[in-house]
């Protein structure tokens, strides 16, 4: 790939080498293993010297193409693709900690990440502490001699709280912590944590990267140093992405920049409009001036992202009423699709949290999360008016 080109060009033109057929669109390599011309070539490859590919749990041309493009977009050196976003999040943590280690995480992390921190890693003697995403001055007090990782997500799901990526980078360097960012909500088109010193970025490629609600996928992208340990862990524990899913997502990356620009434009329009509707108590969107971290959002993000959340005055009843009234928007728990999706976090994605835990991450009973799709904004507004 050409390092001089802009990321969007590399996402379009960074395809694998043509085969003997000189195809224009990339072929799909549905094969579990690969062959070798000689026993010696096979032995060399197993010894880490040959050019060959061994087995699709390790490498596959369709998957490698996706990883190369994603590395170009994030400005990272190496990567691994997993079957889902959670496969990536789990591998990022499990590969980099040992018994007795401690993790610092910003409080507003994805629901299943919270389950890994609270239910799974403690089984192996790994502990964690939550710090507030928007209070970086307090983070240092939570660092212990055994703290190894700083794990964060910005903007958070569904609270849309931001973490100052530059401050976090300085903090991690000062305390010698490995800096991990779940960049799912922003995508590398809107922000690149690696530019602020992040060692490792994780993605649920299921969301905006595929962007059409078709396949699950996860990505781990980082410095060569950190990825060496992560790739070793993944090769031997087996979370690899299917070549088919990689082929789908790699194609999707060709349009990531135009899709994200359009999602963000519509989301800002919807957020502004929602703020003027009766029954809507509050609207949260990073690029609204009313967002408490608006200045930070403008500094570190190209645009506000495709997610808008809003609080309805009537609590659970009002939120259920809206979700039942819409005819165009989908009731689903996914996000990052061409189709607009409404979710009621308190009764679905975050129902396992106690009311106090929900309160702490800003999920009130009347909160609705809207993943703004690519339909005409006027049609979305007309649909929401059925239930507002
Ligand atoms: C969806 C999501 C995940 C998990 O990804 P899957 O592909 O569903 O496994 C992780 N982090 C964030 C921020 C997400 O939105």
GROMACS .gro file of C-alpha atoms in nm, residues 11 27 48 51 82 89 93 128 133 145 160-161 188 195 199 208 217 219 264 266 300 325 330-331 361 368 370 381:
model
   28
   11UNK     CA    1  -0.932   0.217   0.195
   27UNK     CA    2  -1.199  -1.219  -0.480
   48UNK     CA    3   0.850  -1.802   1.027
   51UNK     CA    4   0.623  -1.631   0.214
   82UNK     CA    5  -1.191  -1.126   1.515
   89UNK     CA    6  -1.222  -0.650   2.335
   93UNK     CA    7  -0.749  -0.751   2.772
  128UNK     CA    8  -1.013  -0.326   3.785
  133UNK     CA    9  -1.431   0.962   3.184
  145UNK     CA   10   0.186  -0.045   4.131
  160UNK     CA   11  -2.206   0.977   2.473
  161UNK     CA   12  -1.955   1.084   2.739
  188UNK     CA   13  -1.116   0.622   1.225
  195UNK     CA   14  -0.250   1.005   1.692
  199UNK     CA   15  -0.117   0.158   2.179
  208UNK     CA   16  -2.036   0.157   1.122
  217UNK     CA   17  -1.673  -0.854   1.309
  219UNK     CA   18  -1.069  -0.548   1.481
  264UNK     CA   19  -2.315   1.272   1.107
  266UNK     CA   20  -2.834   1.373   0.959
  300UNK     CA   21  -1.079   1.564   1.878
  325UNK     CA   22  -4.556   0.418   1.741
  330UNK     CA   23  -3.651  -0.018   1.346
  331UNK     CA   24  -3.681  -0.149   1.701
  361UNK     CA   25  -2.364   0.599   3.344
  368UNK     CA   26  -3.390   0.651   2.388
  370UNK     CA   27  -3.120   0.656   1.803
  381UNK     CA   28  -3.890   1.336   1.165
   0.00000   0.00000   0.00000
